[in-house]
Backbone as XML, in Angstrom:
<?xml version="1.0"?>
<chain id="A" units="angstrom">
  <residue number="1" name="ARG">
    <atom name="N" x="28.784" y="-3.927" z="23.307"/>
    <atom name="CA" x="27.647" y="-3.030" z="23.301"/>
    <atom name="C" x="26.412" y="-3.833" z="22.968"/>
  </residue>
  <residue number="2" name="VAL">
    <atom name="N" x="25.332" y="-3.562" z="23.675"/>
    <atom name="CA" x="24.070" y="-4.238" z="23.416"/>
    <atom name="C" x="23.031" y="-3.175" z="23.096"/>
  </residue>
  <residue number="3" name="GLY">
    <atom name="N" x="22.310" y="-3.369" z="22.009"/>
    <atom name="CA" x="21.279" y="-2.423" z="21.617"/>
    <atom name="C" x="20.047" y="-3.157" z="21.164"/>
  </residue>
  <residue number="4" name="ASP">
    <atom name="N" x="19.124" y="-2.427" z="20.543"/>
    <atom name="CA" x="17.893" y="-3.037" z="20.078"/>
    <atom name="C" x="18.080" y="-3.802" z="18.776"/>
  </residue>
  <residue number="5" name="GLY">
    <atom name="N" x="19.113" y="-3.495" z="18.024"/>
    <atom name="CA" x="19.357" y="-4.182" z="16.758"/>
    <atom name="C" x="20.433" y="-5.223" z="16.906"/>
  </residue>
  <residue number="6" name="PRO">
    <atom name="N" x="20.687" y="-5.965" z="15.846"/>
    <atom name="CA" x="21.714" y="-7.008" z="15.935"/>
    <atom name="C" x="23.108" y="-6.423" z="16.069"/>
  </residue>
  <residue number="7" name="GLU">
    <atom name="N" x="23.917" y="-7.092" z="16.849"/>
    <atom name="CA" x="25.331" y="-6.753" z="16.994"/>
    <atom name="C" x="26.112" y="-7.934" z="16.458"/>
  </residue>
  <residue number="8" name="SER">
    <atom name="N" x="27.214" y="-7.662" z="15.750"/>
    <atom name="CA" x="27.997" y="-8.771" z="15.226"/>
    <atom name="C" x="29.467" y="-8.524" z="15.444"/>
  </residue>
  <residue number="9" name="ASP">
    <atom name="N" x="30.207" y="-9.612" z="15.457"/>
    <atom name="CA" x="31.658" y="-9.537" z="15.572"/>
    <atom name="C" x="32.238" y="-10.624" z="14.688"/>
  </residue>
  <residue number="10" name="GLY">
    <atom name="N" x="33.088" y="-10.237" z="13.787"/>
    <atom name="CA" x="33.692" y="-11.214" z="12.881"/>
    <atom name="C" x="35.192" y="-11.255" z="13.055"/>
  </residue>
  <residue number="11" name="GLY">
    <atom name="N" x="35.748" y="-12.404" z="12.843"/>
    <atom name="CA" x="37.196" y="-12.557" z="12.907"/>
    <atom name="C" x="37.820" y="-12.292" z="11.556"/>
  </residue>
  <residue number="12" name="ASP">
    <atom name="N" x="39.102" y="-12.566" z="11.424"/>
    <atom name="CA" x="39.813" y="-12.358" z="10.166"/>
    <atom name="C" x="39.234" y="-13.213" z="9.038"/>
  </residue>
  <residue number="13" name="SER">
    <atom name="N" x="38.581" y="-14.298" z="9.389"/>
    <atom name="CA" x="38.018" y="-15.197" z="8.383"/>
    <atom name="C" x="36.762" y="-14.613" z="7.735"/>
  </residue>
  <residue number="14" name="GLY">
    <atom name="N" x="36.238" y="-13.537" z="8.288"/>
    <atom name="CA" x="35.005" y="-12.966" z="7.773"/>
    <atom name="C" x="33.765" y="-13.593" z="8.396"/>
  </residue>
  <residue number="15" name="GLU">
    <atom name="N" x="33.949" y="-14.577" z="9.263"/>
    <atom name="CA" x="32.812" y="-15.192" z="9.946"/>
    <atom name="C" x="32.320" y="-14.261" z="11.036"/>
  </residue>
  <residue number="16" name="GLU">
    <atom name="N" x="31.058" y="-14.435" z="11.397"/>
    <atom name="CA" x="30.460" y="-13.563" z="12.391"/>
    <atom name="C" x="29.668" y="-14.341" z="13.423"/>
  </residue>
  <residue number="17" name="ALA">
    <atom name="N" x="29.557" y="-13.731" z="14.599"/>
    <atom name="CA" x="28.588" y="-14.130" z="15.612"/>
    <atom name="C" x="27.656" y="-12.930" z="15.755"/>
  </residue>
  <residue number="18" name="VAL">
    <atom name="N" x="26.365" y="-13.157" z="15.621"/>
    <atom name="CA" x="25.389" y="-12.070" z="15.679"/>
    <atom name="C" x="24.537" y="-12.261" z="16.926"/>
  </residue>
  <residue number="19" name="VAL">
    <atom name="N" x="24.442" y="-11.188" z="17.723"/>
    <atom name="CA" x="23.613" y="-11.173" z="18.925"/>
    <atom name="C" x="22.504" y="-10.160" z="18.699"/>
  </residue>
  <residue number="20" name="ASN">
    <atom name="N" x="21.268" y="-10.596" z="18.927"/>
    <atom name="CA" x="20.122" y="-9.729" z="18.690"/>
    <atom name="C" x="19.177" y="-9.800" z="19.886"/>
  </residue>
  <residue number="21" name="LEU">
    <atom name="N" x="18.747" y="-8.630" z="20.364"/>
    <atom name="CA" x="17.700" y="-8.587" z="21.380"/>
    <atom name="C" x="16.371" y="-8.652" z="20.650"/>
  </residue>
  <residue number="22" name="HIS">
    <atom name="N" x="15.651" y="-9.727" z="20.844"/>
    <atom name="CA" x="14.370" y="-9.920" z="20.165"/>
    <atom name="C" x="13.257" y="-9.560" z="21.152"/>
  </residue>
  <residue number="23" name="THR">
    <atom name="N" x="12.857" y="-8.285" z="21.131"/>
    <atom name="CA" x="11.923" y="-7.777" z="22.130"/>
    <atom name="C" x="10.533" y="-8.406" z="22.072"/>
  </residue>
  <residue number="24" name="PRO">
    <atom name="N" x="9.994" y="-8.788" z="20.897"/>
    <atom name="CA" x="8.656" y="-9.394" z="20.923"/>
    <atom name="C" x="8.583" y="-10.670" z="21.776"/>
  </residue>
  <residue number="25" name="THR">
    <atom name="N" x="9.661" y="-11.456" z="21.790"/>
    <atom name="CA" x="9.676" y="-12.693" z="22.573"/>
    <atom name="C" x="10.429" y="-12.537" z="23.892"/>
  </residue>
  <residue number="26" name="GLN">
    <atom name="N" x="10.989" y="-11.352" z="24.133"/>
    <atom name="CA" x="11.818" y="-11.074" z="25.311"/>
    <atom name="C" x="12.952" y="-12.093" z="25.418"/>
  </residue>
  <residue number="27" name="GLN">
    <atom name="N" x="13.643" y="-12.285" z="24.289"/>
    <atom name="CA" x="14.759" y="-13.218" z="24.225"/>
    <atom name="C" x="15.986" y="-12.544" z="23.631"/>
  </residue>
  <residue number="28" name="VAL">
    <atom name="N" x="17.133" y="-13.158" z="23.879"/>
    <atom name="CA" x="18.379" y="-12.810" z="23.206"/>
    <atom name="C" x="18.652" y="-13.944" z="22.227"/>
  </residue>
  <residue number="29" name="TRP">
    <atom name="N" x="18.975" y="-13.590" z="20.985"/>
    <atom name="CA" x="19.277" y="-14.585" z="19.959"/>
    <atom name="C" x="20.748" y="-14.507" z="19.611"/>
  </residue>
  <residue number="30" name="LEU">
    <atom name="N" x="21.382" y="-15.657" z="19.446"/>
    <atom name="CA" x="22.782" y="-15.766" z="19.051"/>
    <atom name="C" x="22.849" y="-16.632" z="17.807"/>
  </residue>
  <residue number="31" name="ALA">
    <atom name="N" x="23.478" y="-16.113" z="16.762"/>
    <atom name="CA" x="23.612" y="-16.876" z="15.520"/>
    <atom name="C" x="25.058" y="-16.851" z="15.055"/>
  </residue>
  <residue number="32" name="SER">
    <atom name="N" x="25.543" y="-18.001" z="14.638"/>
    <atom name="CA" x="26.864" y="-18.132" z="14.029"/>
    <atom name="C" x="26.821" y="-19.372" z="13.147"/>
  </residue>
  <residue number="33" name="ARG">
    <atom name="N" x="27.923" y="-19.649" z="12.474"/>
    <atom name="CA" x="27.967" y="-20.846" z="11.642"/>
    <atom name="C" x="27.796" y="-22.110" z="12.477"/>
  </residue>
  <residue number="34" name="LYS">
    <atom name="N" x="28.056" y="-22.022" z="13.765"/>
    <atom name="CA" x="27.842" y="-23.173" z="14.655"/>
    <atom name="C" x="26.358" y="-23.419" z="14.892"/>
  </residue>
  <residue number="35" name="GLY">
    <atom name="N" x="25.517" y="-22.456" z="14.550"/>
    <atom name="CA" x="24.075" y="-22.618" z="14.731"/>
    <atom name="C" x="23.460" y="-21.414" z="15.403"/>
  </residue>
  <residue number="36" name="GLY">
    <atom name="N" x="22.168" y="-21.503" z="15.627"/>
    <atom name="CA" x="21.437" y="-20.416" z="16.268"/>
    <atom name="C" x="20.814" y="-20.880" z="17.572"/>
  </residue>
  <residue number="37" name="LEU">
    <atom name="N" x="20.829" y="-20.001" z="18.551"/>
    <atom name="CA" x="20.238" y="-20.296" z="19.851"/>
    <atom name="C" x="19.395" y="-19.114" z="20.310"/>
  </residue>
  <residue number="38" name="HIS">
    <atom name="N" x="18.342" y="-19.411" z="21.042"/>
    <atom name="CA" x="17.499" y="-18.395" z="21.672"/>
    <atom name="C" x="17.655" y="-18.545" z="23.180"/>
  </residue>
  <residue number="39" name="PHE">
    <atom name="N" x="17.729" y="-17.422" z="23.875"/>
    <atom name="CA" x="17.945" y="-17.429" z="25.324"/>
    <atom name="C" x="16.837" y="-16.651" z="26.015"/>
  </residue>
  <residue number="40" name="SER">
    <atom name="N" x="16.303" y="-17.232" z="27.076"/>
    <atom name="CA" x="15.298" y="-16.572" z="27.906"/>
    <atom name="C" x="15.908" y="-16.282" z="29.270"/>
  </residue>
  <residue number="41" name="TYR">
    <atom name="N" x="15.458" y="-15.170" z="29.872"/>
    <atom name="CA" x="15.992" y="-14.746" z="31.165"/>
    <atom name="C" x="15.343" y="-15.561" z="32.274"/>
  </residue>
  <residue number="42" name="ASP">
    <atom name="N" x="16.171" y="-16.161" z="33.132"/>
    <atom name="CA" x="15.665" y="-16.996" z="34.210"/>
    <atom name="C" x="16.580" y="-16.883" z="35.418"/>
  </residue>
  <residue number="43" name="ASN">
    <atom name="N" x="16.048" y="-16.380" z="36.518"/>
    <atom name="CA" x="16.816" y="-16.266" z="37.773"/>
    <atom name="C" x="18.167" y="-15.589" z="37.596"/>
  </residue>
  <residue number="44" name="GLY">
    <atom name="N" x="18.182" y="-14.461" z="36.878"/>
    <atom name="CA" x="19.400" y="-13.677" z="36.737"/>
    <atom name="C" x="20.356" y="-14.131" z="35.651"/>
  </residue>
  <residue number="45" name="ARG">
    <atom name="N" x="19.946" y="-15.124" z="34.843"/>
    <atom name="CA" x="20.821" y="-15.632" z="33.781"/>
    <atom name="C" x="20.028" y="-15.783" z="32.490"/>
  </residue>
  <residue number="46" name="TRP">
    <atom name="N" x="20.717" y="-15.651" z="31.359"/>
    <atom name="CA" x="20.142" y="-15.927" z="30.052"/>
    <atom name="C" x="20.445" y="-17.373" z="29.715"/>
  </residue>
  <residue number="47" name="ILE">
    <atom name="N" x="19.398" y="-18.204" z="29.597"/>
    <atom name="CA" x="19.531" y="-19.647" z="29.425"/>
    <atom name="C" x="18.963" y="-20.055" z="28.073"/>
  </residue>
  <residue number="48" name="SER">
    <atom name="N" x="19.685" y="-20.918" z="27.354"/>
    <atom name="CA" x="19.243" y="-21.405" z="26.056"/>
    <atom name="C" x="17.952" y="-22.203" z="26.193"/>
  </residue>
  <residue number="49" name="THR">
    <atom name="N" x="16.994" y="-21.892" z="25.333"/>
    <atom name="CA" x="15.733" y="-22.634" z="25.331"/>
    <atom name="C" x="15.910" y="-24.015" z="24.708"/>
  </residue>
  <residue number="50" name="ARG">
    <atom name="N" x="17.007" y="-24.234" z="24.001"/>
    <atom name="CA" x="17.248" y="-25.518" z="23.336"/>
    <atom name="C" x="17.967" y="-26.513" z="24.238"/>
  </residue>
  <residue number="51" name="ASP">
    <atom name="N" x="19.065" y="-26.054" z="24.866"/>
    <atom name="CA" x="19.889" y="-27.020" z="25.596"/>
    <atom name="C" x="20.272" y="-26.597" z="27.013"/>
  </residue>
  <residue number="52" name="GLY">
    <atom name="N" x="19.729" y="-25.477" z="27.505"/>
    <atom name="CA" x="19.971" y="-25.054" z="28.881"/>
    <atom name="C" x="21.310" y="-24.398" z="29.138"/>
  </residue>
  <residue number="53" name="ARG">
    <atom name="N" x="22.094" y="-24.154" z="28.071"/>
    <atom name="CA" x="23.401" y="-23.504" z="28.251"/>
    <atom name="C" x="23.233" y="-22.031" z="28.612"/>
  </residue>
  <residue number="54" name="ASP">
    <atom name="N" x="24.192" y="-21.527" z="29.343"/>
    <atom name="CA" x="24.276" y="-20.110" z="29.675"/>
    <atom name="C" x="24.702" y="-19.326" z="28.430"/>
  </residue>
  <residue number="55" name="PHE">
    <atom name="N" x="24.125" y="-18.132" z="28.239"/>
    <atom name="CA" x="24.446" y="-17.305" z="27.076"/>
    <atom name="C" x="25.936" y="-17.037" z="26.960"/>
  </residue>
  <residue number="56" name="TRP">
    <atom name="N" x="26.581" y="-16.686" z="28.053"/>
    <atom name="CA" x="27.993" y="-16.292" z="27.996"/>
    <atom name="C" x="28.882" y="-17.474" z="27.617"/>
  </residue>
  <residue number="57" name="ASP">
    <atom name="N" x="28.518" y="-18.665" z="28.051"/>
    <atom name="CA" x="29.264" y="-19.866" z="27.648"/>
    <atom name="C" x="29.088" y="-20.129" z="26.151"/>
  </residue>
  <residue number="58" name="ALA">
    <atom name="N" x="27.861" y="-19.992" z="25.665"/>
    <atom name="CA" x="27.592" y="-20.209" z="24.235"/>
    <atom name="C" x="28.292" y="-19.159" z="23.381"/>
  </residue>
  <residue number="59" name="LEU">
    <atom name="N" x="28.295" y="-17.903" z="23.838"/>
    <atom name="CA" x="28.985" y="-16.840" z="23.102"/>
    <atom name="C" x="30.488" y="-17.099" z="23.085"/>
  </residue>
  <residue number="60" name="SER">
    <atom name="N" x="31.030" y="-17.540" z="24.204"/>
    <atom name="CA" x="32.462" y="-17.881" z="24.267"/>
    <atom name="C" x="32.795" y="-18.974" z="23.262"/>
  </residue>
  <residue number="61" name="GLU">
    <atom name="N" x="31.937" y="-19.993" z="23.173"/>
    <atom name="CA" x="32.156" y="-21.087" z="22.230"/>
    <atom name="C" x="32.101" y="-20.587" z="20.780"/>
  </residue>
  <residue number="62" name="ALA">
    <atom name="N" x="31.140" y="-19.726" z="20.477"/>
    <atom name="CA" x="31.014" y="-19.196" z="19.113"/>
    <atom name="C" x="32.230" y="-18.350" z="18.735"/>
  </residue>
  <residue number="63" name="VAL">
    <atom name="N" x="32.676" y="-17.477" z="19.639"/>
    <atom name="CA" x="33.836" y="-16.616" z="19.356"/>
    <atom name="C" x="35.102" y="-17.461" z="19.253"/>
  </residue>
  <residue number="64" name="SER">
    <atom name="N" x="35.229" y="-18.471" z="20.092"/>
    <atom name="CA" x="36.385" y="-19.373" z="20.015"/>
    <atom name="C" x="36.420" y="-20.094" z="18.679"/>
  </residue>
  <residue number="65" name="PHE">
    <atom name="N" x="35.259" y="-20.524" z="18.194"/>
    <atom name="CA" x="35.159" y="-21.193" z="16.895"/>
    <atom name="C" x="35.602" y="-20.258" z="15.773"/>
  </residue>
  <residue number="66" name="ILE">
    <atom name="N" x="35.174" y="-19.001" z="15.842"/>
    <atom name="CA" x="35.510" y="-18.018" z="14.804"/>
    <atom name="C" x="37.004" y="-17.703" z="14.802"/>
  </residue>
  <residue number="67" name="THR">
    <atom name="N" x="37.568" y="-17.493" z="15.986"/>
    <atom name="CA" x="38.960" y="-17.052" z="16.077"/>
    <atom name="C" x="39.959" y="-18.205" z="16.050"/>
  </residue>
  <residue number="68" name="GLY">
    <atom name="N" x="39.490" y="-19.415" z="16.349"/>
    <atom name="CA" x="40.403" y="-20.549" z="16.431"/>
    <atom name="C" x="41.235" y="-20.547" z="17.696"/>
  </residue>
  <residue number="69" name="GLU">
    <atom name="N" x="40.863" y="-19.706" z="18.650"/>
    <atom name="CA" x="41.560" y="-19.616" z="19.933"/>
    <atom name="C" x="40.542" y="-19.756" z="21.052"/>
  </residue>
  <residue number="70" name="SER">
    <atom name="N" x="41.011" y="-20.168" z="22.219"/>
    <atom name="CA" x="40.128" y="-20.274" z="23.376"/>
    <atom name="C" x="39.798" y="-18.878" z="23.891"/>
  </residue>
  <residue number="71" name="VAL">
    <atom name="N" x="38.517" y="-18.528" z="23.888"/>
    <atom name="CA" x="38.068" y="-17.206" z="24.328"/>
    <atom name="C" x="37.003" y="-17.400" z="25.397"/>
  </residue>
  <residue number="72" name="ALA">
    <atom name="N" x="37.121" y="-16.673" z="26.498"/>
    <atom name="CA" x="36.108" y="-16.698" z="27.563"/>
    <atom name="C" x="35.465" y="-15.315" z="27.634"/>
  </residue>
  <residue number="73" name="VAL">
    <atom name="N" x="34.192" y="-15.245" z="27.303"/>
    <atom name="CA" x="33.449" y="-13.981" z="27.357"/>
    <atom name="C" x="32.678" y="-13.973" z="28.663"/>
  </residue>
  <residue number="74" name="LYS">
    <atom name="N" x="32.817" y="-12.916" z="29.430"/>
    <atom name="CA" x="32.136" y="-12.785" z="30.721"/>
    <atom name="C" x="31.072" y="-11.701" z="30.637"/>
  </residue>
  <residue number="75" name="ALA">
    <atom name="N" x="30.047" y="-11.850" z="31.442"/>
    <atom name="CA" x="28.990" y="-10.840" z="31.517"/>
    <atom name="C" x="29.559" y="-9.545" z="32.076"/>
  </residue>
  <residue number="76" name="PRO">
    <atom name="N" x="29.196" y="-8.400" z="31.483"/>
    <atom name="CA" x="29.613" y="-7.127" z="32.053"/>
    <atom name="C" x="29.014" y="-6.949" z="33.451"/>
  </residue>
  <residue number="77" name="ALA">
    <atom name="N" x="29.686" y="-6.208" z="34.279"/>
    <atom name="CA" x="29.179" y="-5.936" z="35.624"/>
    <atom name="C" x="27.792" y="-5.306" z="35.518"/>
  </residue>
  <residue number="78" name="GLY">
    <atom name="N" x="26.885" y="-5.782" z="36.345"/>
    <atom name="CA" x="25.542" y="-5.228" z="36.380"/>
    <atom name="C" x="24.555" y="-5.897" z="35.441"/>
  </residue>
  <residue number="79" name="LEU">
    <atom name="N" x="25.026" y="-6.862" z="34.663"/>
    <atom name="CA" x="24.102" y="-7.578" z="33.769"/>
    <atom name="C" x="23.720" y="-8.908" z="34.349"/>
  </residue>
</chain>
């Protein structure tokens, strides 16, 4: 679910990945113990302003780090 406020998901370890729609900058922010990234929309994709990674790849990496398992998060249809 994506809303105007932060969304988080934590594993059994109590760690979290937080996704926030930051409307003043028109960005999506992702924060976890692995670090924080800001993503801007470009040609149909959310791209990291720091390293050019795709949002869904970065989210997959953060969730995999939290769970200790390989996780692939895909964009919902229509996004």
